[in-house]
Amino acid sequence: KCPLVVSRTFWGKNIKCVCFYRNALLEADINKLGFSSPAARKTGTTICGVVYKDGVVLGADTRATEGMVVADKNCSKIHYISPNIYCCGAGTAADTEMTTQIISSNLELHSLSTGRLPRVTTANRMLKQMLFRYQGYIGAALVLGGVDCNGPHLYSIYPHGSTDKLPYVTMGSGSLAAMAVFEDRYRPNMEEEEAKRLVRDAIAAGIFNDLGSGSNIDLCVITKGKVDYLRPHDMANKKGVRTGSYRYKHGTTGVLTKAVTPLNLEVVEESVQTMDTS
Amino acid sequence: TLEACCSRAWTSCFNSTSIMAVEFEGGVVIGADSRTTTGAYIANRVTDKLTPIHERIFCCRSGSAADTQAIADAVTYQLGFHSIELDEAPLVQTAASLFREMCYRYREELMAGIIVAGWDPRRGGQVYTVPVGGMMTRQPVSVGGSGSSYIYGYVDSNYRAGMSKEECLKFTAEALTLAMERDGSSGGVVRLAVVSEQGVERQVILGNQLPKFSTV
């Protein structure tokens, strides 16, 4: 008989691994029937950030995958933390979404309490302490960037809670491709246009060389007092137009017999909802 | 399994590290390489593994990056609070004890090998080593991290008591260079710091400026 709640005491605080055994049993049952349980939606991703002369440029691709299938062709990976701080997220989509929202909320309360614009290092502390508390079970790998009273700052945050403060960072499955571009062309104190081009090229390298990344390139340029959220900045993968028509003409299949049975129905209410095919 | 859930691919580890600390008359010299790896990828090639805990107390971090950063932050807070309560500079031994308390109590969950080094008015320059498992002991010279295995012989044969500050700096730089040369998972630049009564002096030796040894 397995306990439903596994309580692990670490760092003086309990983290409850609720449903762990239940999930394991369900998985085993499903496997016995020959199926596999659905994979968590991950953002197999390319995200990156660069510090330039006046601020920070963050970049991300827009593909969200569920195993080997693209679940969302145009998801937004650059999350709002505060008016001067944004965060790109790679890893499990739900984890990055929720973690950034929680810290954004706490940071707003903190900012109201201090009466000051929040600092990037505060957001970094809050994120790393939360992720460490969950010992890596929250699969959120983040690139945090912003401009505060002490200038522009850029941090990379790993799921286990370690952080690095650097002038340029990349994360996600496409991070190696993006880092190659950065290592080649990064210079300190770039101009805004050059920095945007560099980030765009780094994300493009991830999109075209990594299977987990794709679709468009989103950019977020943060400077003192201004944020340019460019979504999309570059539609690198526009859907092509089919050259030929593959529809069969009416009459291709010969009709042998036809029987029509009218159904006596009256329309009570009609509402039309279009499918989102973007 | 519970462990398999946890994506090992994301672990940012400094176990690939070479760190070192040496006592001399009037202070300590500490040094580290600058490589952090996630698996075979170098996540940060310019890491600073010499973390200030207090004005004249530093720690050299090896092991899991997340664990050591969290421990160092916690000890920095505790030591700062303790120092304000005492209204005087804290002892290096106190800092080392705080590290030991945490590393021993949570030894099953943590992977952290730490060298605590600094200067205090009571006992001068001191080096305490707190390896994985949570033991604490004071040593005149201490090396740590995966690269340390390759330089025990060099350190044991070349260390002399009573070296000057410059000799200690040269000794540390050369030892770390040799470790980085042989340990595939240490590399980058050599970060050095001298902690003494006068304060902290930090320096960086870039890759092309490292001391050269004959390579067969």
CSV table of C-alpha atoms in Angstrom, one decimal, chain A:
chain,number,residue,atom,x,y,z
A,1,LYS,CA,0.0,0.0,0.0
A,2,CYS,CA,1.7,3.2,-1.2
A,3,PRO,CA,1.4,6.5,0.6
A,4,LEU,CA,-0.3,9.1,-1.5
A,5,VAL,CA,1.9,11.9,-0.2
A,6,VAL,CA,5.6,11.7,0.1
A,7,SER,CA,7.0,14.3,2.4
A,8,ARG,CA,10.6,15.2,2.0
A,9,THR,CA,12.1,17.5,4.6
A,10,PHE,CA,14.9,19.5,3.3
A,11,TRP,CA,16.3,22.9,4.3
A,12,GLY,CA,13.8,22.9,7.1
A,13,LYS,CA,10.8,23.1,4.7
A,14,ASN,CA,8.7,20.2,3.5
A,15,ILE,CA,8.1,19.6,-0.1
A,16,LYS,CA,5.2,17.3,-0.6
A,17,CYS,CA,5.5,15.0,-3.6
A,18,VAL,CA,1.8,14.5,-3.9
A,19,CYS,CA,0.5,11.9,-6.4
A,20,PHE,CA,4.0,10.6,-7.2
A,21,TYR,CA,3.1,7.0,-6.4
A,22,ARG,CA,-0.3,7.4,-8.0
A,23,ASN,CA,1.3,8.6,-11.2
A,24,ALA,CA,3.8,5.8,-11.2
A,25,LEU,CA,1.0,3.2,-10.8
A,26,LEU,CA,-1.1,4.9,-13.6
A,27,GLU,CA,1.9,4.9,-15.8
A,28,ALA,CA,2.5,1.2,-15.2
A,29,ASP,CA,-1.2,0.4,-15.9
A,30,ILE,CA,-1.1,2.3,-19.2
A,31,ASN,CA,2.1,0.7,-20.3
A,32,LYS,CA,0.5,-2.7,-19.6
A,33,LEU,CA,-2.2,-1.9,-22.1
A,34,GLY,CA,0.5,-1.0,-24.7
A,35,PHE,CA,0.0,2.8,-24.7
A,36,SER,CA,2.3,5.5,-23.5
A,37,SER,CA,1.2,8.3,-21.2
A,38,PRO,CA,1.2,11.8,-22.8
A,39,ALA,CA,4.5,13.7,-22.4
A,40,ALA,CA,4.6,16.9,-20.5
A,41,ARG,CA,4.6,19.9,-22.9
A,42,LYS,CA,8.1,21.2,-23.0
A,43,THR,CA,9.5,24.2,-24.7
A,44,GLY,CA,12.5,22.5,-26.4
A,45,THR,CA,13.8,25.9,-27.0
A,46,THR,CA,16.4,28.5,-27.9
A,47,ILE,CA,16.4,31.4,-25.6
A,48,CYS,CA,19.2,34.0,-25.1
A,49,GLY,CA,20.1,37.4,-23.8
A,50,VAL,CA,22.8,40.0,-24.4
A,51,VAL,CA,23.8,43.1,-22.5
A,52,TYR,CA,24.6,46.0,-24.8
A,53,LYS,CA,25.4,49.7,-24.3
A,54,ASP,CA,22.0,51.0,-23.1
A,55,GLY,CA,20.4,47.8,-21.8
A,56,VAL,CA,19.5,44.2,-22.4
A,57,VAL,CA,18.1,42.4,-25.5
A,58,LEU,CA,16.3,39.1,-24.8
A,59,GLY,CA,15.4,36.7,-27.6
A,60,ALA,CA,13.4,33.5,-27.9
A,61,ASP,CA,11.9,31.1,-30.5
A,62,THR,CA,8.2,30.3,-30.5
A,63,ARG,CA,7.9,26.5,-30.7
A,64,ALA,CA,6.3,24.4,-27.9
A,65,THR,CA,6.7,20.6,-28.3
A,66,GLU,CA,4.9,17.6,-26.8
A,67,GLY,CA,7.3,14.8,-27.4
A,68,MET,CA,8.0,14.9,-31.1
A,69,VAL,CA,4.9,16.9,-32.1
A,70,VAL,CA,4.7,20.7,-32.2
A,71,ALA,CA,2.0,21.6,-29.7
A,72,ASP,CA,2.1,25.4,-30.3
A,73,LYS,CA,3.6,27.0,-33.3
A,74,ASN,CA,3.6,30.5,-31.9
A,75,CYS,CA,3.9,30.4,-28.1
A,76,SER,CA,5.3,33.3,-26.1
A,77,LYS,CA,8.4,32.5,-24.1
A,78,ILE,CA,9.3,36.0,-23.0
A,79,HIS,CA,7.4,36.5,-19.7
A,80,TYR,CA,6.7,39.7,-17.9
A,81,ILE,CA,8.2,40.0,-14.4
A,82,SER,CA,8.0,43.7,-13.8
A,83,PRO,CA,7.9,46.9,-16.0
A,84,ASN,CA,11.7,46.8,-16.2
A,85,ILE,CA,12.4,43.1,-16.0
A,86,TYR,CA,11.5,40.3,-18.4
A,87,CYS,CA,12.3,36.6,-18.3
A,88,CYS,CA,12.7,34.0,-21.0
A,89,GLY,CA,11.8,30.4,-20.1
A,90,ALA,CA,13.0,27.0,-21.3
A,91,GLY,CA,12.1,23.6,-20.0
A,92,THR,CA,8.6,22.5,-19.0
A,93,ALA,CA,6.2,25.1,-20.3
A,94,ALA,CA,3.9,25.0,-17.3
A,95,ASP,CA,6.7,25.4,-14.9
A,96,THR,CA,8.3,28.4,-16.6
A,97,GLU,CA,4.8,30.0,-17.0
A,98,MET,CA,3.8,29.5,-13.3
A,99,THR,CA,7.2,30.3,-11.8
A,100,THR,CA,7.5,33.6,-13.6
A,101,GLN,CA,4.0,34.5,-12.7
A,102,ILE,CA,4.5,33.7,-9.0
A,103,ILE,CA,7.7,35.7,-8.8
A,104,SER,CA,6.2,38.6,-10.8
A,105,SER,CA,3.3,38.8,-8.3
A,106,ASN,CA,5.6,38.6,-5.3
A,107,LEU,CA,7.9,41.2,-6.8
A,108,GLU,CA,5.0,43.6,-7.4
A,109,LEU,CA,4.1,43.4,-3.7
A,110,HIS,CA,7.7,43.8,-2.8
A,111,SER,CA,8.0,46.9,-5.0
A,112,LEU,CA,4.9,48.4,-3.5
A,113,SER,CA,6.3,47.7,0.0
A,114,THR,CA,9.7,49.3,-0.8
A,115,GLY,CA,8.3,52.1,-2.9
A,116,ARG,CA,11.0,51.5,-5.5
A,117,LEU,CA,11.4,50.0,-8.9
A,118,PRO,CA,12.4,46.3,-8.4
A,119,ARG,CA,16.0,45.2,-9.1
A,120,VAL,CA,17.0,42.4,-11.3
A,121,THR,CA,19.1,40.9,-8.6
A,122,THR,CA,16.0,40.7,-6.3
A,123,ALA,CA,14.1,38.7,-9.0
A,124,ASN,CA,17.1,36.5,-9.4
A,125,ARG,CA,17.2,35.8,-5.6
A,126,MET,CA,13.5,35.0,-5.5
A,127,LEU,CA,13.7,32.6,-8.5
A,128,LYS,CA,16.9,30.8,-7.3
A,129,GLN,CA,15.6,30.3,-3.8
A,130,MET,CA,12.3,28.9,-5.0
A,131,LEU,CA,13.9,26.6,-7.6
A,132,PHE,CA,16.4,25.3,-5.0
A,133,ARG,CA,13.6,24.6,-2.6
A,134,TYR,CA,12.1,22.3,-5.1
A,135,GLN,CA,15.4,20.5,-5.8
A,136,GLY,CA,15.1,20.6,-9.6
A,137,TYR,CA,11.6,19.1,-9.8
A,138,ILE,CA,10.4,22.4,-11.2
A,139,GLY,CA,11.9,22.2,-14.7
A,140,ALA,CA,12.4,25.8,-15.4
A,141,ALA,CA,15.6,27.1,-17.0
A,142,LEU,CA,15.4,30.9,-17.3
A,143,VAL,CA,17.2,33.8,-18.8
A,144,LEU,CA,16.4,36.8,-16.7
A,145,GLY,CA,17.2,40.3,-17.9
A,146,GLY,CA,16.3,43.9,-17.0
A,147,VAL,CA,17.5,47.4,-16.3
A,148,ASP,CA,17.4,48.9,-12.9
A,149,CYS,CA,19.0,51.7,-10.9
A,150,ASN,CA,22.3,49.9,-11.1
A,151,GLY,CA,22.3,49.5,-14.9
A,152,PRO,CA,21.5,46.5,-17.2
A,153,HIS,CA,21.8,43.0,-15.7
A,154,LEU,CA,21.5,39.5,-17.2
A,155,TYR,CA,21.2,36.2,-15.3
A,156,SER,CA,20.9,32.6,-16.4
A,157,ILE,CA,19.0,30.4,-13.8
A,158,TYR,CA,19.1,26.6,-13.9
A,159,PRO,CA,16.3,24.3,-12.6
A,160,HIS,CA,18.3,23.2,-9.6
A,161,GLY,CA,18.7,26.8,-8.4
A,162,SER,CA,22.2,27.8,-9.5
A,163,THR,CA,22.6,31.2,-11.3
A,164,ASP,CA,25.3,32.9,-13.4
A,165,LYS,CA,25.6,36.6,-14.0
A,166,LEU,CA,27.1,37.1,-17.4
A,167,PRO,CA,27.1,39.6,-20.4
A,168,TYR,CA,25.6,37.0,-22.7
A,169,VAL,CA,23.7,33.8,-22.0
A,170,THR,CA,21.8,31.1,-23.9
A,171,MET,CA,19.5,28.3,-22.6
A,172,GLY,CA,17.4,25.5,-24.0
A,173,SER,CA,18.0,22.7,-26.4
A,174,GLY,CA,19.3,25.1,-29.0
A,175,SER,CA,21.6,26.9,-26.6
A,176,LEU,CA,24.8,25.4,-28.1
A,177,ALA,CA,23.9,26.7,-31.6
A,178,ALA,CA,23.0,30.1,-30.2
A,179,MET,CA,26.2,30.2,-28.1
A,180,ALA,CA,28.3,29.5,-31.1
A,181,VAL,CA,26.9,32.7,-32.7
A,182,PHE,CA,27.5,34.7,-29.5
A,183,GLU,CA,31.1,33.5,-29.0
A,184,ASP,CA,31.9,34.5,-32.6
A,185,ARG,CA,30.3,38.0,-32.7
A,186,TYR,CA,29.7,39.3,-29.2
A,187,ARG,CA,31.5,42.6,-28.3
A,188,PRO,CA,31.0,44.6,-25.1
A,189,ASN,CA,29.0,47.9,-25.4
A,190,MET,CA,27.3,47.2,-28.8
A,191,GLU,CA,24.8,49.5,-30.3
A,192,GLU,CA,21.1,48.6,-30.1
A,193,GLU,CA,20.7,47.6,-33.8
A,194,GLU,CA,23.8,45.4,-33.7
A,195,ALA,CA,22.7,43.7,-30.5
A,196,LYS,CA,19.3,43.0,-31.9
A,197,ARG,CA,20.8,41.5,-35.1
A,198,LEU,CA,23.1,39.4,-32.9
A,199,VAL,CA,20.3,38.0,-30.8
A,200,ARG,CA,18.2,37.5,-33.9
A,201,ASP,CA,21.0,35.5,-35.6
A,202,ALA,CA,21.6,33.5,-32.4
A,203,ILE,CA,17.9,32.4,-32.2
A,204,ALA,CA,17.9,31.7,-35.9
A,205,ALA,CA,20.9,29.4,-35.4
A,206,GLY,CA,18.8,27.5,-32.8
A,207,ILE,CA,15.7,27.5,-35.0
A,208,PHE,CA,17.4,26.1,-38.0
A,209,ASN,CA,19.8,23.7,-36.4
A,210,ASP,CA,17.8,22.3,-33.4
A,211,LEU,CA,14.7,20.2,-33.9
A,212,GLY,CA,13.2,21.4,-30.6
A,213,SER,CA,13.2,25.0,-31.7
A,214,GLY,CA,11.3,26.6,-34.6
A,215,SER,CA,8.8,29.1,-36.0
A,216,ASN,CA,9.3,32.8,-35.3
A,217,ILE,CA,11.9,34.9,-33.4
A,218,ASP,CA,10.6,37.1,-30.6
A,219,LEU,CA,12.7,39.9,-29.2
A,220,CYS,CA,12.5,42.1,-26.1
A,221,VAL,CA,14.6,45.2,-25.8
A,222,ILE,CA,14.8,46.6,-22.3
A,223,THR,CA,16.4,50.0,-21.7
A,224,LYS,CA,16.1,52.5,-18.9
A,225,GLY,CA,12.4,53.6,-18.9
A,226,LYS,CA,11.4,51.7,-22.1
A,227,VAL,CA,10.6,48.2,-23.1
A,228,ASP,CA,10.2,47.1,-26.8
A,229,TYR,CA,8.3,43.8,-26.9
A,230,LEU,CA,8.8,42.8,-30.5
A,231,ARG,CA,6.5,39.8,-31.1
A,232,PRO,CA,7.2,38.7,-33.7
A,233,HIS,CA,10.4,40.4,-34.6
A,234,ASP,CA,11.2,38.0,-37.5
A,235,MET,CA,8.8,35.4,-39.0
A,236,ALA,CA,11.6,33.1,-40.1
A,237,ASN,CA,9.3,30.2,-41.0
A,238,LYS,CA,6.3,31.5,-42.9
A,239,LYS,CA,3.9,28.7,-44.0
A,240,GLY,CA,4.4,28.2,-47.8
A,241,VAL,CA,1.7,28.4,-50.4
A,242,ARG,CA,0.9,25.1,-52.1
A,243,THR,CA,1.8,25.1,-55.8
A,244,GLY,CA,-0.8,22.6,-56.9
A,245,SER,CA,-4.3,21.7,-55.9
A,246,TYR,CA,-4.9,18.1,-54.7
A,247,ARG,CA,-8.7,18.3,-54.6
A,248,TYR,CA,-10.6,15.7,-56.7
A,249,LYS,CA,-13.1,17.2,-59.1
A,250,HIS,CA,-16.8,16.6,-58.6
A,251,GLY,CA,-17.8,13.5,-60.5
A,252,THR,CA,-14.4,11.7,-60.1
A,253,THR,CA,-16.2,9.0,-58.2
A,254,GLY,CA,-19.3,7.7,-60.0
A,255,VAL,CA,-22.5,7.6,-57.8
A,256,LEU,CA,-24.4,4.3,-58.1
A,257,THR,CA,-27.4,4.9,-55.8
A,258,LYS,CA,-28.7,7.8,-53.7
A,259,ALA,CA,-31.1,7.7,-50.8
A,260,VAL,CA,-32.2,10.9,-49.0
A,261,THR,CA,-33.9,10.8,-45.6
A,262,PRO,CA,-34.9,14.2,-44.3
A,263,LEU,CA,-34.7,14.6,-40.5
A,264,ASN,CA,-37.4,16.7,-38.8
A,265,LEU,CA,-35.3,19.1,-36.7
A,266,GLU,CA,-35.8,22.7,-35.8
A,267,VAL,CA,-32.8,25.0,-35.2
A,268,VAL,CA,-33.1,26.3,-31.6
A,269,GLU,CA,-29.8,28.2,-31.2
A,270,GLU,CA,-26.8,28.6,-33.5
A,271,SER,CA,-23.4,29.9,-32.5
A,272,VAL,CA,-20.3,29.9,-34.7
A,273,GLN,CA,-16.8,29.6,-33.2
A,274,THR,CA,-13.9,29.7,-35.7
A,275,MET,CA,-11.0,27.4,-35.2
A,276,ASP,CA,-7.7,29.1,-34.4
A,277,THR,CA,-5.6,28.0,-37.4
A,278,SER,CA,-2.7,30.5,-36.9
